[in-house]
Amino acid sequence: MSSIGKRGKPSRKVRLEDIAARCGVSMSTASRALAGEKGVRPEIRAQVTEMAKALNYNIPTSVSGQKIILAASSAAMIDYVRNQFTAQVLQGLHQRAETLGVEIVTQPISGAPGDIEGLRRALDDVSVAGFLFLTIDDESALSLSRDFGKPVVLVNSDDPLMRLSSVTPCNRSGARIGAEYLQSLGHERILFLMRRGRRTIERRFEGWRDAVAAKGAQDIDDLTVEVEDWLPELAAAAIEQRIARRGLDFTAVLTAGESLAVGAMMGVQKAGFSVPGDVSVMGMDDLPQAAFYNPPLSSIHVPMHEIGASALDLLLDAVNGNATPARRIELACHIVERQSTARA
């Protein structure tokens, strides 16, 4: 708000997320309602508009015709080729951009200083409104971008120092509800299969650890299985080798990504056991192909489309002067039950 508070100090500006929260809708819905776009029920549009007026919200000016630079890391591009997580996020982003008339210009980035300098040159382009950094964790890239003169929002990553705004799934709570779902089926020995490295994946590990520790597990390290890459064949080999070495000392596997879940099922089956008869397997992401595996994969659904759309909304909110302080938006996940999980 721009009004003066009781002690004579200007009150905080009302942001789009404040309007959305008051009305119980997503930022994307609130944005579309205020922009007069199609696809919003009349009663919702009226509610959002009235709330914006009541809170003296400064409705953003049109961003049609402006450009957003999408800086995509090599990790994002590799993921784009291997599976559909990045593709789903980008689909949500591009659909939102098309609705708003905003152009998305993709620029690969490895984290090298030269790449950042290339992005800096876009600062002089008056048609560039801001930057989205997709799946970028490199601290050198983040530190150099913090003093950009235009807004930057991280997509599927976060700034540990909270100097940059970001949008991610709530990885920690998502993994925890997955582990707790398996516990509700009677599973006590639940492996966590992961590839370490990215902060988002570490949050998933922490969520699983929260759940198993709450049930009294003492051997966290023993229940953690790590692989060097996200390839299903590496996950299959890791599970098959563990069973060969130690026998079937677990009844469920929760994985940090869908491709590892596919590999875990392969490893269990190669070792002569069945899914879910002997071992339940649960993935995380709920990619479109999850329903077509054998057996169809139970998974933790990550709102991938909404990540892309919300990131653009957050960036445009900053473009219109509502960017202080930096915000970390985490979107809730939920369980999708299929045939790869059963009672212990």
mmCIF file of C-alpha atoms in Angstrom, residues 27 37 40 58 93 105 138 157 166 175 187 213 215-216 225 235 247 251 268-269 276 283 301 334 336 342:
data_model
loop_
_atom_site.group_PDB
_atom_site.id
_atom_site.type_symbol
_atom_site.label_atom_id
_atom_site.label_comp_id
_atom_site.label_asym_id
_atom_site.label_seq_id
_atom_site.Cartn_x
_atom_site.Cartn_y
_atom_site.Cartn_z
ATOM 1 C CA MET A 27 -1.078 -15.936 -8.637
ATOM 2 C CA GLU A 37 -8.125 -12.554 -19.814
ATOM 3 C CA VAL A 40 -11.473 -16.980 -15.270
ATOM 4 C CA ASN A 58 -1.501 -0.809 -8.378
ATOM 5 C CA LEU A 93 5.960 -20.601 -18.973
ATOM 6 C CA VAL A 105 14.225 -15.485 -25.573
ATOM 7 C CA ASP A 138 26.132 -22.027 -9.648
ATOM 8 C CA SER A 157 16.266 -23.378 -7.997
ATOM 9 C CA SER A 166 12.558 -17.915 -6.847
ATOM 10 C CA ALA A 175 9.287 -35.991 -0.367
ATOM 11 C CA HIS A 187 6.624 -49.935 5.146
ATOM 12 C CA ALA A 213 13.627 -40.224 11.469
ATOM 13 C CA LYS A 215 9.528 -43.156 12.970
ATOM 14 C CA GLY A 216 12.765 -43.837 14.834
ATOM 15 C CA VAL A 225 21.455 -45.155 -2.141
ATOM 16 C CA ALA A 235 19.535 -46.926 -10.624
ATOM 17 C CA GLY A 247 19.383 -59.597 0.385
ATOM 18 C CA THR A 251 10.273 -53.148 1.371
ATOM 19 C CA VAL A 268 13.998 -55.176 -8.199
ATOM 20 C CA GLN A 269 12.646 -57.241 -11.084
ATOM 21 C CA PRO A 276 4.717 -54.019 -5.776
ATOM 22 C CA GLY A 283 8.800 -41.620 -7.865
ATOM 23 C CA HIS A 301 2.947 -34.822 -8.338
ATOM 24 C CA HIS A 334 0.465 -34.210 -3.765
ATOM 25 C CA VAL A 336 -0.817 -39.805 -7.142
ATOM 26 C CA ALA A 342 0.993 -51.720 -2.093
#
